[in-house]
């Protein structure tokens, strides 16, 4: 475990995030300012990066691949959407469209209190913690792991998607929730609001990055790695790995929830698509491409893949899936630890072909 | 069916009407009524229908053209009677003549039109040369059982050569006999109607409870009540059988989708996320075979489902082998990465197919051996397309079992599944076994695609619908055991079919998932865990 001070890629990334976060509001309005579209895109990328971090924490450092992290992302997204809609309702007095479609005159009873943000936040944390805790407990207790765990989490998110596609649940059904007018008393959709959300996402990303770095650099982080590499031995030595795994799993779920809360106000809509197994798989792809087991790698992977996606799904939508699949195959075959391999080889120290091969072999 | 019984009833039923209209038809009077006012035209229509039912051959041949002519307005009424404008024949004598003066075509009123249509259908049922026309006529009659003249159906059934159509006519005759004038005939009709246990006859019989005879006639009431309880019992049995049958067919589809996955998973611990796409490609290959046959040998078109079997298997097996050789062999030590790599492959395949074929559903011919079905009891119909899927799954199961249990390749696959390193030590070429097994698993997915093509819609996205269900089967069944896959597929298939009508498809999925999670608490490695050293 290198200390943070010597971890130069990490420091560079955090510094870059803070610089962008500070520069964006300062430059807004000047000729150097970013367009609304770019500002918004940066904010969304930051939310995705937080999501990637949450998966990297559990997959990269604990070896547990979840293909259902979209579930926690969606919980955060749905709760913030409920808060925004209820808040908009208090201000504008119009009932959201999806309730009108159902012919309902007012919010269902379980929406009560969602106009009060701390309560919404509490509900999001409680629901995420409850679901993650229960699911994690039953899975880890019976030592469901590896591919089994991946499959079951994927089934979990799939089932959640089917549930949310129903229109009678009071959560927007297949149309989802949209039409957020105000947030914290400020109108949505203004340049100032977009910048504020984007800056908030960047700062949260920096904070989560820092927090995760402290965690994995600590003694607890060493235990996490030990669990990943040889859980049986660790248990034999008298460590209780169930509680450790459960704790990290719940923490990871909460970070994913946070990413959802940042993401939804920026895109202005949430629907059951965030619960599709594809999105959850894609999160793993971001982490794998960037480099799992490296916090910086996860962030870079999420930023890179999604930036290319933003660009290509606009410029050449039919090509994007081919590029993504090619990228995955390339990374999986050539850079077993993701693009962080590339960074190591080129940036940190120059090395010959033989050293490079040895390093790759070791990494395998 | 007691076949001697029907002519007897027919005779009994027909006796009264025959006596009534035994007198020769007043042809001129009938034509005059056709040209008369709406009331007279209605009488003419009813008379025509009863000629169709009970008239002698000469009268029927004479009258058969009239209803059609009246419906199509090809009847020209003039001072001397009427002319059939098609061919220019006199309506009464059928001698050629021109219409005189200013002929007028009578217009059928809304009330009379159905009467004439019914009469036209009645003639068609008795005289049309081809069975398709008679069946169409029967469909028209079925819409108004109460208007059908007595005796028509019994006579038509006697003359009918086509066995299926004859049974349909007899069915309709029984329904029509429920409205007969003779109480004894009605009671007999109730007994015969109740032999066909389905919801339609239940509705028919329940309607009789409102009949005045139900309150007045004890025998009638008894017959109705007995009939209803008999039909209800039949429906209940039929529903149970239908549920079992649907569950079995769903299970066979699940099995087909999962068996390839189970072999690959069991052998290498690789979850092949592209399995759904291999199923999709199997269906596309089937479609291509169908299109090829259509242009090369249209006579064999109906057999494309059979002829496509080797093609679907070989193409998907080749893709699987290529996939293994190019990609997955690098990833055996990293199963989670192979998961992502196969997902990349599935993404690639979906988009490739989308670019080449487009996103729309493919159109498949339905060969005769997967169309229709046999009604058994209640509303349970033994449908051939589901039977095809079940048979196909059974044959696949048998062949897979033979390959895995009785061939050298199967022996090697089992050895590598149990202990890869030890198998390598005793000289089993594990690399080649991997490749062949991956090919086998992929080929089975292709066959699943073939079996699905007559049942499901085939499009680039179809693979994703199966992948989660097949995962569930594999996880529940335990890694790589054929028995586990069969039992898990049967269980999940039946649970789905049992729960769906009660709480819907979503609840079925939720409950299955919860049950699997619960089950893994008890047996983390699935139902039939292979005792091996693999984690």
PDB file of N, CA and C in Angstrom, chain A residues 272-306:
ATOM      1  N   UNK A 272     -37.439   2.611 -16.258  1.00  0.00           N
ATOM      2  CA  UNK A 272     -36.912   1.285 -15.879  1.00  0.00           C
ATOM      3  C   UNK A 272     -35.704   0.841 -16.700  1.00  0.00           C
ATOM      4  N   UNK A 273     -35.349   1.584 -17.741  1.00  0.00           N
ATOM      5  CA  UNK A 273     -34.193   1.181 -18.535  1.00  0.00           C
ATOM      6  C   UNK A 273     -32.903   1.146 -17.720  1.00  0.00           C
ATOM      7  N   UNK A 274     -32.820   2.006 -16.688  1.00  0.00           N
ATOM      8  CA  UNK A 274     -31.595   1.963 -15.872  1.00  0.00           C
ATOM      9  C   UNK A 274     -31.490   0.622 -15.158  1.00  0.00           C
ATOM     10  N   UNK A 275     -32.590  -0.125 -15.093  1.00  0.00           N
ATOM     11  CA  UNK A 275     -32.565  -1.423 -14.426  1.00  0.00           C
ATOM     12  C   UNK A 275     -32.309  -2.566 -15.403  1.00  0.00           C
ATOM     13  N   UNK A 276     -32.099  -2.232 -16.677  1.00  0.00           N
ATOM     14  CA  UNK A 276     -31.888  -3.332 -17.628  1.00  0.00           C
ATOM     15  C   UNK A 276     -30.534  -3.976 -17.346  1.00  0.00           C
ATOM     16  N   UNK A 277     -30.465  -5.306 -17.501  1.00  0.00           N
ATOM     17  CA  UNK A 277     -29.197  -5.997 -17.232  1.00  0.00           C
ATOM     18  C   UNK A 277     -28.039  -5.426 -18.050  1.00  0.00           C
ATOM     19  N   UNK A 278     -28.350  -4.849 -19.216  1.00  0.00           N
ATOM     20  CA  UNK A 278     -27.267  -4.324 -20.050  1.00  0.00           C
ATOM     21  C   UNK A 278     -26.505  -3.211 -19.348  1.00  0.00           C
ATOM     22  N   UNK A 279     -27.230  -2.280 -18.716  1.00  0.00           N
ATOM     23  CA  UNK A 279     -26.539  -1.171 -18.066  1.00  0.00           C
ATOM     24  C   UNK A 279     -25.629  -1.699 -16.966  1.00  0.00           C
ATOM     25  N   UNK A 280     -26.145  -2.651 -16.183  1.00  0.00           N
ATOM     26  CA  UNK A 280     -25.347  -3.187 -15.088  1.00  0.00           C
ATOM     27  C   UNK A 280     -24.096  -3.886 -15.612  1.00  0.00           C
ATOM     28  N   UNK A 281     -24.242  -4.561 -16.752  1.00  0.00           N
ATOM     29  CA  UNK A 281     -23.076  -5.195 -17.361  1.00  0.00           C
ATOM     30  C   UNK A 281     -22.082  -4.149 -17.833  1.00  0.00           C
ATOM     31  N   UNK A 282     -22.629  -3.046 -18.363  1.00  0.00           N
ATOM     32  CA  UNK A 282     -21.751  -2.009 -18.886  1.00  0.00           C
ATOM     33  C   UNK A 282     -20.890  -1.396 -17.795  1.00  0.00           C
ATOM     34  N   UNK A 283     -21.452  -1.289 -16.594  1.00  0.00           N
ATOM     35  CA  UNK A 283     -20.650  -0.732 -15.492  1.00  0.00           C
ATOM     36  C   UNK A 283     -19.400  -1.577 -15.304  1.00  0.00           C
ATOM     37  N   UNK A 284     -19.608  -2.912 -15.330  1.00  0.00           N
ATOM     38  CA  UNK A 284     -18.459  -3.808 -15.179  1.00  0.00           C
ATOM     39  C   UNK A 284     -17.481  -3.605 -16.327  1.00  0.00           C
ATOM     40  N   UNK A 285     -18.027  -3.313 -17.517  1.00  0.00           N
ATOM     41  CA  UNK A 285     -17.150  -3.099 -18.671  1.00  0.00           C
ATOM     42  C   UNK A 285     -16.296  -1.843 -18.484  1.00  0.00           C
ATOM     43  N   UNK A 286     -16.926  -0.768 -17.959  1.00  0.00           N
ATOM     44  CA  UNK A 286     -16.139   0.456 -17.715  1.00  0.00           C
ATOM     45  C   UNK A 286     -14.965   0.132 -16.808  1.00  0.00           C
ATOM     46  N   UNK A 287     -15.271  -0.569 -15.712  1.00  0.00           N
ATOM     47  CA  UNK A 287     -14.243  -0.869 -14.725  1.00  0.00           C
ATOM     48  C   UNK A 287     -13.162  -1.749 -15.346  1.00  0.00           C
ATOM     49  N   UNK A 288     -13.606  -2.755 -16.110  1.00  0.00           N
ATOM     50  CA  UNK A 288     -12.639  -3.670 -16.709  1.00  0.00           C
ATOM     51  C   UNK A 288     -11.751  -2.941 -17.702  1.00  0.00           C
ATOM     52  N   UNK A 289     -12.334  -2.053 -18.486  1.00  0.00           N
ATOM     53  CA  UNK A 289     -11.542  -1.340 -19.486  1.00  0.00           C
ATOM     54  C   UNK A 289     -10.558  -0.388 -18.809  1.00  0.00           C
ATOM     55  N   UNK A 290     -11.028   0.306 -17.801  1.00  0.00           N
ATOM     56  CA  UNK A 290     -10.141   1.239 -17.122  1.00  0.00           C
ATOM     57  C   UNK A 290      -9.073   0.511 -16.316  1.00  0.00           C
ATOM     58  N   UNK A 291      -9.454  -0.546 -15.679  1.00  0.00           N
ATOM     59  CA  UNK A 291      -8.510  -1.286 -14.857  1.00  0.00           C
ATOM     60  C   UNK A 291      -9.110  -1.553 -13.500  1.00  0.00           C
ATOM     61  N   UNK A 292      -9.533  -2.799 -13.300  1.00  0.00           N
ATOM     62  CA  UNK A 292     -10.179  -3.072 -12.020  1.00  0.00           C
ATOM     63  C   UNK A 292      -9.117  -3.257 -10.957  1.00  0.00           C
ATOM     64  N   UNK A 293      -9.489  -2.913  -9.739  1.00  0.00           N
ATOM     65  CA  UNK A 293      -8.510  -2.953  -8.673  1.00  0.00           C
ATOM     66  C   UNK A 293      -7.644  -1.698  -8.650  1.00  0.00           C
ATOM     67  N   UNK A 294      -7.993  -0.712  -9.466  1.00  0.00           N
ATOM     68  CA  UNK A 294      -7.333   0.590  -9.411  1.00  0.00           C
ATOM     69  C   UNK A 294      -8.440   1.621  -9.421  1.00  0.00           C
ATOM     70  N   UNK A 295      -8.525   2.419  -8.397  1.00  0.00           N
ATOM     71  CA  UNK A 295      -9.603   3.409  -8.353  1.00  0.00           C
ATOM     72  C   UNK A 295      -9.490   4.360  -9.531  1.00  0.00           C
ATOM     73  N   UNK A 296      -8.239   4.788  -9.822  1.00  0.00           N
ATOM     74  CA  UNK A 296      -8.045   5.706 -10.934  1.00  0.00           C
ATOM     75  C   UNK A 296      -8.488   5.040 -12.236  1.00  0.00           C
ATOM     76  N   UNK A 297      -8.177   3.761 -12.352  1.00  0.00           N
ATOM     77  CA  UNK A 297      -8.559   3.034 -13.564  1.00  0.00           C
ATOM     78  C   UNK A 297     -10.060   3.027 -13.756  1.00  0.00           C
ATOM     79  N   UNK A 298     -10.809   2.755 -12.675  1.00  0.00           N
ATOM     80  CA  UNK A 298     -12.269   2.713 -12.797  1.00  0.00           C
ATOM     81  C   UNK A 298     -12.793   4.058 -13.278  1.00  0.00           C
ATOM     82  N   UNK A 299     -12.269   5.144 -12.681  1.00  0.00           N
ATOM     83  CA  UNK A 299     -12.750   6.475 -13.072  1.00  0.00           C
ATOM     84  C   UNK A 299     -12.404   6.743 -14.525  1.00  0.00           C
ATOM     85  N   UNK A 300     -11.167   6.444 -14.904  1.00  0.00           N
ATOM     86  CA  UNK A 300     -10.762   6.705 -16.289  1.00  0.00           C
ATOM     87  C   UNK A 300     -11.582   5.854 -17.248  1.00  0.00           C
ATOM     88  N   UNK A 301     -11.808   4.581 -16.895  1.00  0.00           N
ATOM     89  CA  UNK A 301     -12.607   3.720 -17.755  1.00  0.00           C
ATOM     90  C   UNK A 301     -13.998   4.291 -17.968  1.00  0.00           C
ATOM     91  N   UNK A 302     -14.651   4.698 -16.877  1.00  0.00           N
ATOM     92  CA  UNK A 302     -16.012   5.239 -16.999  1.00  0.00           C
ATOM     93  C   UNK A 302     -16.011   6.504 -17.840  1.00  0.00           C
ATOM     94  N   UNK A 303     -15.026   7.387 -17.575  1.00  0.00           N
ATOM     95  CA  UNK A 303     -14.985   8.649 -18.322  1.00  0.00           C
ATOM     96  C   UNK A 303     -14.733   8.379 -19.801  1.00  0.00           C
ATOM     97  N   UNK A 304     -13.768   7.512 -20.074  1.00  0.00           N
ATOM     98  CA  UNK A 304     -13.381   7.268 -21.460  1.00  0.00           C
ATOM     99  C   UNK A 304     -14.511   6.615 -22.252  1.00  0.00           C
ATOM    100  N   UNK A 305     -15.026   5.496 -21.724  1.00  0.00           N
ATOM    101  CA  UNK A 305     -16.054   4.767 -22.457  1.00  0.00           C
ATOM    102  C   UNK A 305     -17.268   5.658 -22.694  1.00  0.00           C
ATOM    103  N   UNK A 306     -17.670   6.373 -21.648  1.00  0.00           N
ATOM    104  CA  UNK A 306     -18.880   7.173 -21.808  1.00  0.00           C
ATOM    105  C   UNK A 306     -18.659   8.398 -22.680  1.00  0.00           C
TER     106      UNK A 306
END
